[in-house]
Tab-separated table of C-alpha atoms in Angstrom:
chain	number	residue	atom	x	y	z
A	80	UNK	CA	32.897	-16.640	37.535
A	81	UNK	CA	30.744	-13.650	36.587
A	82	UNK	CA	33.652	-12.444	34.465
A	83	UNK	CA	33.687	-15.779	32.704
A	84	UNK	CA	29.984	-15.611	31.940
A	85	UNK	CA	30.401	-12.037	30.741
A	86	UNK	CA	33.201	-13.109	28.404
A	87	UNK	CA	31.052	-15.976	27.180
A	88	UNK	CA	28.086	-13.709	26.438
A	89	UNK	CA	30.390	-11.217	24.784
A	90	UNK	CA	31.925	-13.809	22.531
A	91	UNK	CA	28.617	-15.473	21.550
A	92	UNK	CA	26.130	-12.647	20.924
A	93	UNK	CA	25.281	-13.412	17.329
A	94	UNK	CA	22.746	-16.297	17.624
A	95	UNK	CA	20.936	-14.591	20.523
A	96	UNK	CA	20.845	-11.276	18.694
A	97	UNK	CA	19.582	-12.976	15.515
A	98	UNK	CA	16.853	-14.834	17.405
A	99	UNK	CA	15.879	-11.630	19.203
A	100	UNK	CA	15.769	-9.749	15.905
A	101	UNK	CA	13.615	-12.435	14.319
A	102	UNK	CA	11.244	-12.392	17.304
A	103	UNK	CA	10.998	-8.593	17.180
A	104	UNK	CA	10.278	-8.725	13.444
A	105	UNK	CA	7.593	-11.381	13.979
A	106	UNK	CA	5.969	-9.345	16.758
A	107	UNK	CA	6.046	-6.186	14.642
A	108	UNK	CA	4.419	-8.089	11.759
A	109	UNK	CA	1.696	-9.447	14.075
A	110	UNK	CA	1.040	-6.002	15.545
A	111	UNK	CA	0.834	-4.507	12.058
A	112	UNK	CA	-1.627	-7.237	11.041
A	113	UNK	CA	-3.766	-6.600	14.128
A	114	UNK	CA	-3.771	-2.846	13.383
A	115	UNK	CA	-4.813	-3.526	9.801
A	116	UNK	CA	-7.600	-5.855	10.964
A	117	UNK	CA	-8.894	-3.204	13.392
A	118	UNK	CA	-8.814	-0.638	10.596
A	119	UNK	CA	-10.693	-2.846	8.119
A	120	UNK	CA	-13.240	-3.936	10.736
A	121	UNK	CA	-13.901	-0.298	11.559
A	122	UNK	CA	-14.305	0.829	7.978
A	123	UNK	CA	-15.928	-2.060	6.091
A	124	UNK	CA	-19.620	-1.363	6.807
A	125	UNK	CA	-19.464	2.354	6.055
A	126	UNK	CA	-17.385	1.629	2.967
A	127	UNK	CA	-19.982	-0.887	1.833
A	128	UNK	CA	-22.851	1.604	2.242
A	129	UNK	CA	-20.882	4.280	0.394
A	130	UNK	CA	-20.125	1.837	-2.428
A	131	UNK	CA	-23.772	0.793	-2.472
A	132	UNK	CA	-24.926	4.408	-2.734
A	133	UNK	CA	-22.481	5.036	-5.570
A	134	UNK	CA	-23.143	1.798	-7.467
A	135	UNK	CA	-26.777	1.165	-6.480
A	136	UNK	CA	-26.010	-2.537	-6.550
A	137	UNK	CA	-25.688	-4.643	-3.400
A	138	UNK	CA	-23.533	-7.489	-4.724
A	139	UNK	CA	-21.306	-5.208	-6.762
A	140	UNK	CA	-20.750	-3.011	-3.691
A	141	UNK	CA	-19.647	-6.045	-1.660
A	142	UNK	CA	-17.223	-7.052	-4.397
A	143	UNK	CA	-15.865	-3.509	-4.625
A	144	UNK	CA	-15.180	-3.366	-0.888
A	145	UNK	CA	-13.520	-6.778	-0.931
A	146	UNK	CA	-11.287	-5.769	-3.857
A	147	UNK	CA	-10.366	-2.513	-2.120
A	148	UNK	CA	-9.431	-4.412	1.057
A	149	UNK	CA	-7.226	-6.845	-0.835
A	150	UNK	CA	-5.534	-4.093	-2.852
A	151	UNK	CA	-4.886	-2.023	0.256
A	152	UNK	CA	-3.315	-4.999	2.020
A	153	UNK	CA	-1.324	-5.975	-1.069
A	154	UNK	CA	0.069	-2.535	-1.879
A	155	UNK	CA	-0.124	-0.297	1.156
A	156	UNK	CA	0.044	-2.447	4.315
A	157	UNK	CA	3.508	-1.033	4.985
A	158	UNK	CA	2.327	2.572	4.826
A	159	UNK	CA	1.697	4.552	8.045
A	160	UNK	CA	-1.757	3.684	9.485
A	161	UNK	CA	-2.957	7.307	9.260
A	162	UNK	CA	-2.689	7.014	5.464
A	163	UNK	CA	-4.783	3.834	5.229
A	164	UNK	CA	-8.205	5.513	5.208
A	165	UNK	CA	-7.621	7.963	2.324
A	166	UNK	CA	-5.707	5.256	0.440
A	167	UNK	CA	-8.500	2.746	0.974
A	168	UNK	CA	-11.118	5.187	-0.297
A	169	UNK	CA	-8.966	6.101	-3.257
A	170	UNK	CA	-8.774	2.426	-4.213
A	171	UNK	CA	-12.507	1.999	-3.625
A	172	UNK	CA	-13.252	5.090	-5.697
A	173	UNK	CA	-11.177	3.735	-8.617
A	174	UNK	CA	-12.897	0.367	-8.289
A	175	UNK	CA	-16.332	2.034	-8.298
A	176	UNK	CA	-15.402	4.057	-11.398
A	177	UNK	CA	-14.263	0.871	-13.181
A	178	UNK	CA	-17.465	-0.845	-12.208
A	179	UNK	CA	-19.585	2.068	-13.440
A	180	UNK	CA	-17.730	2.055	-16.785
A	181	UNK	CA	-18.292	-1.676	-17.177
A	182	UNK	CA	-21.968	-1.217	-16.342
A	183	UNK	CA	-22.268	1.547	-18.941
A	184	UNK	CA	-20.728	-0.716	-21.588
A	185	UNK	CA	-22.938	-3.621	-20.521
A	186	UNK	CA	-26.057	-1.452	-20.815
A	187	UNK	CA	-24.977	-0.213	-24.242
A	188	UNK	CA	-24.474	-3.804	-25.410
A	189	UNK	CA	-27.728	-5.021	-23.855
A	190	UNK	CA	-29.656	-2.220	-25.559
A	191	UNK	CA	-28.876	-4.019	-28.826
A	192	UNK	CA	-29.901	-7.379	-27.382
A	193	UNK	CA	-33.698	-7.789	-27.182
A	194	UNK	CA	-34.844	-8.861	-23.713
A	195	UNK	CA	-31.282	-8.980	-22.422
A	196	UNK	CA	-31.961	-7.155	-19.182
A	197	UNK	CA	-34.734	-9.584	-18.314
A	198	UNK	CA	-32.141	-12.345	-18.037
A	199	UNK	CA	-30.427	-10.617	-15.127
A	200	UNK	CA	-30.701	-12.414	-11.858
A	201	UNK	CA	-33.203	-10.826	-9.538
A	202	UNK	CA	-31.590	-9.497	-6.367
A	203	UNK	CA	-32.300	-11.445	-3.209
A	204	UNK	CA	-34.679	-9.230	-1.197
A	205	UNK	CA	-33.217	-10.621	2.049
A	206	UNK	CA	-29.847	-9.166	1.097
A	207	UNK	CA	-31.136	-5.647	1.037
A	208	UNK	CA	-33.512	-6.011	3.968
A	209	UNK	CA	-32.246	-3.889	6.830
A	210	UNK	CA	-31.856	-5.211	10.323
A	211	UNK	CA	-34.917	-3.785	12.152
A	212	UNK	CA	-32.981	-2.196	14.995
A	213	UNK	CA	-33.966	1.063	16.707
A	214	UNK	CA	-37.361	2.746	16.963
A	215	UNK	CA	-39.449	1.833	13.880
A	216	UNK	CA	-40.561	5.408	13.177
A	217	UNK	CA	-37.036	6.789	13.430
A	218	UNK	CA	-35.674	4.008	11.217
A	219	UNK	CA	-38.391	4.598	8.663
A	220	UNK	CA	-37.771	8.339	8.697
A	221	UNK	CA	-34.017	7.823	8.348
A	222	UNK	CA	-34.460	5.331	5.509
A	223	UNK	CA	-36.848	7.650	3.754
A	224	UNK	CA	-34.461	10.584	4.036
A	225	UNK	CA	-31.546	8.433	2.874
A	226	UNK	CA	-33.562	7.216	-0.115
A	227	UNK	CA	-34.266	10.827	-1.080
A	228	UNK	CA	-30.620	11.786	-0.608
A	229	UNK	CA	-29.649	8.797	-2.747
A	230	UNK	CA	-31.954	10.083	-5.468
A	231	UNK	CA	-30.356	13.533	-5.379
A	232	UNK	CA	-26.817	12.098	-5.263
A	233	UNK	CA	-27.555	10.033	-8.367
A	234	UNK	CA	-28.171	13.252	-10.276
A	235	UNK	CA	-24.900	14.922	-9.176
A	236	UNK	CA	-21.571	14.785	-10.967
A	237	UNK	CA	-19.384	11.929	-9.766
A	238	UNK	CA	-16.924	14.377	-8.132
A	239	UNK	CA	-19.687	16.145	-6.192
A	240	UNK	CA	-21.121	12.799	-5.098
A	241	UNK	CA	-17.706	11.537	-3.965
A	242	UNK	CA	-16.990	14.727	-2.043
A	243	UNK	CA	-20.339	14.444	-0.246
A	244	UNK	CA	-20.006	10.727	0.550
A	245	UNK	CA	-16.474	11.044	1.882
A	246	UNK	CA	-16.833	14.348	3.728
A	247	UNK	CA	-20.272	13.900	5.216
A	248	UNK	CA	-20.935	10.167	5.444
A	249	UNK	CA	-17.406	8.932	6.046
A	250	UNK	CA	-16.478	12.020	8.105
A	251	UNK	CA	-13.134	12.575	6.412
A	252	UNK	CA	-11.524	16.008	6.656
A	253	UNK	CA	-10.784	18.129	3.580
A	254	UNK	CA	-7.140	17.000	3.306
A	255	UNK	CA	-8.003	13.290	3.527
A	256	UNK	CA	-10.848	13.693	1.052
A	257	UNK	CA	-8.501	15.480	-1.362
A	258	UNK	CA	-6.017	12.594	-1.057
A	259	UNK	CA	-8.760	10.008	-1.623
A	260	UNK	CA	-10.199	11.884	-4.605
A	261	UNK	CA	-6.793	12.782	-6.051
A	262	UNK	CA	-7.566	16.501	-6.287
A	263	UNK	CA	-6.847	19.753	-4.440
A	264	UNK	CA	-8.439	20.743	-1.157
A	265	UNK	CA	-10.037	23.755	-2.851
A	266	UNK	CA	-11.652	21.446	-5.367
A	267	UNK	CA	-13.044	19.263	-2.554
A	268	UNK	CA	-14.563	22.312	-0.862
A	269	UNK	CA	-16.195	23.434	-4.105
A	270	UNK	CA	-17.606	19.992	-4.970
A	271	UNK	CA	-18.877	19.469	-1.428
A	272	UNK	CA	-20.582	22.848	-1.321
A	273	UNK	CA	-22.254	22.266	-4.690
A	274	UNK	CA	-23.497	18.861	-3.502
A	275	UNK	CA	-24.937	20.384	-0.329
A	276	UNK	CA	-26.581	23.146	-2.373
A	277	UNK	CA	-28.214	20.573	-4.656
A	278	UNK	CA	-29.447	18.558	-1.677
A	279	UNK	CA	-30.811	21.660	-0.011
A	280	UNK	CA	-32.622	22.718	-3.167
A	281	UNK	CA	-34.364	19.375	-3.533
A	282	UNK	CA	-34.852	18.335	0.068
A	283	UNK	CA	-35.458	21.846	1.377
A	284	UNK	CA	-38.397	22.261	-0.962
A	285	UNK	CA	-39.915	18.978	0.172
A	286	UNK	CA	-39.813	19.956	3.874
B	42	UNK	CA	-22.568	27.699	5.128
B	43	UNK	CA	-26.053	28.500	6.445
B	44	UNK	CA	-27.911	26.845	9.307
B	45	UNK	CA	-30.162	24.899	6.970
B	46	UNK	CA	-27.161	23.358	5.271
B	47	UNK	CA	-25.640	22.419	8.615
B	48	UNK	CA	-28.923	20.851	9.659
B	49	UNK	CA	-29.022	18.949	6.369
B	50	UNK	CA	-25.475	17.706	6.976
B	51	UNK	CA	-26.360	16.525	10.473
B	52	UNK	CA	-29.611	14.817	9.457
B	53	UNK	CA	-28.156	13.085	6.431
B	54	UNK	CA	-25.175	11.843	8.443
B	55	UNK	CA	-27.481	10.504	11.145
B	56	UNK	CA	-29.583	8.711	8.505
B	57	UNK	CA	-26.437	7.210	6.977
B	58	UNK	CA	-25.111	6.078	10.370
B	59	UNK	CA	-28.446	4.438	11.119
B	60	UNK	CA	-28.373	2.589	7.793
B	61	UNK	CA	-24.822	1.363	8.537
B	62	UNK	CA	-25.937	0.166	11.956
B	63	UNK	CA	-28.823	-1.809	10.511
B	64	UNK	CA	-27.008	-3.665	7.737
B	65	UNK	CA	-28.351	-7.192	7.156
B	66	UNK	CA	-26.535	-9.952	9.020
B	67	UNK	CA	-25.707	-11.692	5.740
B	68	UNK	CA	-23.929	-8.578	4.452
B	69	UNK	CA	-22.011	-8.103	7.713
B	70	UNK	CA	-20.927	-11.699	7.540
B	71	UNK	CA	-19.752	-11.402	3.928
B	72	UNK	CA	-17.802	-8.247	4.758
B	73	UNK	CA	-16.102	-10.040	7.660
B	74	UNK	CA	-15.178	-12.879	5.284
B	75	UNK	CA	-13.759	-10.351	2.809
B	76	UNK	CA	-11.643	-8.869	5.590
B	77	UNK	CA	-10.405	-12.323	6.620
B	78	UNK	CA	-9.481	-13.035	2.988
B	79	UNK	CA	-7.541	-9.783	2.707
B	80	UNK	CA	-5.607	-10.530	5.907
B	81	UNK	CA	-4.928	-14.059	4.684
B	82	UNK	CA	-3.372	-12.490	1.602
B	83	UNK	CA	-1.144	-10.413	3.894
B	84	UNK	CA	0.019	-13.548	5.744
B	85	UNK	CA	0.746	-15.344	2.471
B	86	UNK	CA	2.752	-12.400	1.202
B	87	UNK	CA	4.812	-12.274	4.402
B	88	UNK	CA	5.398	-16.012	4.238
B	89	UNK	CA	6.472	-15.759	0.594
B	90	UNK	CA	8.739	-12.834	1.466
B	91	UNK	CA	10.395	-14.634	4.365
B	92	UNK	CA	10.732	-17.926	2.451
B	93	UNK	CA	12.413	-16.090	-0.453
B	94	UNK	CA	14.509	-13.342	1.070
B	95	UNK	CA	15.699	-14.939	4.315
B	96	UNK	CA	17.297	-17.928	2.503
B	97	UNK	CA	18.585	-15.529	-0.161
B	98	UNK	CA	20.134	-13.336	2.546
B	99	UNK	CA	21.641	-16.359	4.253
B	100	UNK	CA	23.051	-17.576	0.924
B	101	UNK	CA	24.503	-14.143	0.190
B	102	UNK	CA	26.091	-14.016	3.657
B	103	UNK	CA	27.569	-17.495	3.062
B	104	UNK	CA	29.012	-16.422	-0.311
B	105	UNK	CA	30.580	-13.322	1.253
B	106	UNK	CA	32.003	-15.470	4.060
B	107	UNK	CA	33.536	-17.950	1.611
B	108	UNK	CA	35.013	-15.110	-0.443
B	109	UNK	CA	36.602	-13.540	2.632
B	110	UNK	CA	37.966	-16.918	3.719
B	111	UNK	CA	39.363	-17.593	0.242
B	112	UNK	CA	40.872	-14.114	0.273
B	113	UNK	CA	42.739	-14.885	3.472
B	114	UNK	CA	44.006	-18.183	2.036
B	115	UNK	CA	45.068	-16.495	-1.193
B	116	UNK	CA	47.092	-13.785	0.580
B	117	UNK	CA	50.447	-15.794	0.840
B	118	UNK	CA	50.351	-16.425	-2.919
B	119	UNK	CA	50.842	-12.722	-3.407
B	120	UNK	CA	54.384	-12.834	-1.908
B	121	UNK	CA	56.289	-14.041	-5.042
B	122	UNK	CA	54.596	-11.359	-7.032
B	123	UNK	CA	55.757	-8.824	-4.460
B	124	UNK	CA	59.349	-10.207	-4.662
B	125	UNK	CA	59.320	-9.896	-8.474
B	126	UNK	CA	58.211	-6.310	-8.091
B	127	UNK	CA	61.131	-5.670	-5.693
B	128	UNK	CA	63.577	-7.242	-8.232
B	129	UNK	CA	62.315	-4.882	-10.869
B	130	UNK	CA	62.926	-2.012	-8.474
B	131	UNK	CA	66.530	-3.182	-7.947
B	132	UNK	CA	67.139	-3.529	-11.673
B	133	UNK	CA	65.679	-0.142	-12.437
B	134	UNK	CA	67.205	1.454	-9.344
B	135	UNK	CA	69.523	4.492	-9.513
B	136	UNK	CA	72.559	2.450	-8.382
B	137	UNK	CA	72.287	0.209	-11.396
B	138	UNK	CA	72.151	3.200	-13.753
B	139	UNK	CA	75.428	4.444	-12.205
B	140	UNK	CA	76.980	1.088	-13.014
B	141	UNK	CA	75.869	1.443	-16.620
B	142	UNK	CA	77.543	4.862	-16.763
B	143	UNK	CA	80.819	3.363	-15.409
B	144	UNK	CA	80.583	0.559	-17.941
B	145	UNK	CA	80.184	3.247	-20.647
B	146	UNK	CA	83.550	4.743	-19.656
B	147	UNK	CA	85.094	1.311	-19.785
B	148	UNK	CA	83.751	0.659	-23.287
B	149	UNK	CA	85.078	4.080	-24.475
B	150	UNK	CA	88.553	3.299	-23.024
B	151	UNK	CA	88.543	-0.162	-24.578
B	152	UNK	CA	87.625	1.339	-27.957
B	153	UNK	CA	90.550	3.805	-27.731
B	154	UNK	CA	92.907	0.992	-26.825
B	155	UNK	CA	91.734	-1.012	-29.802
B	156	UNK	CA	92.276	1.980	-32.134
B	157	UNK	CA	95.806	2.454	-30.738
B	158	UNK	CA	96.637	-1.130	-31.374
B	159	UNK	CA	95.503	-0.814	-34.959
B	160	UNK	CA	97.372	2.515	-35.422
């Protein structure tokens, strides 16, 4: 009897194997989706703040992060998870650059259009109001420092600003930053150092 | 890198982290919606992939199966062709060439006989 069942299972393996393969594929897809969700949930707020610092526009920063998420999922979901962060920031960086170019063109056009800028929608102050968590003094001090840093970053070259945002704020290592910026590691080190120097010159004097 | 720069790095990072932690609820909510939309896109792509390639794979497997089956059925038809090939071998075989040589002798003898008759 056991021999018979063995023969039976040996002669009919295909449907079981196919079903098992399909189930394994489905489980792998679900696990990959969960990993991607964890990654995006862990990165979205920092990415938004970085985009906001680069673009200085709340709504545009939200759009940039959403676009970067969709493009990452669309083009790189199958890549190894350790590559997602530099890839995501590379996409975000390109999106920010596009947005800055569009803004430059828009400003150039509006300069020829009397009163054009006045037609822009005023930003909702609630959108930019921070959640009052933590000790008020510490929050105020942090916000003040960040506002000053933002001012200095605005005056840096885009490469120096990117290197600072990714290395210091996002905590990426030199290799990941180089991948995200599409340049060499030596270049990242140089840009980052120059950014720090500029910040020290301005903020150090104020202290 | 000097100590002041390291201190600047630490302070600025702490200020940034604090600003991330105190993002407005509306922004956090919109970011979560963006994430959900991106993952929805992933599910749609997988669904499109499976609804296109799995039937295509099944169809390809079916075509290969039919071709193999037809091949097996077509195999006996090859026998007459094989027989014709064997006939050709017999005709062109060395034995047959010997026969031609013998026939050549016969024709030469017959020609001599005919000449004798005339003479």
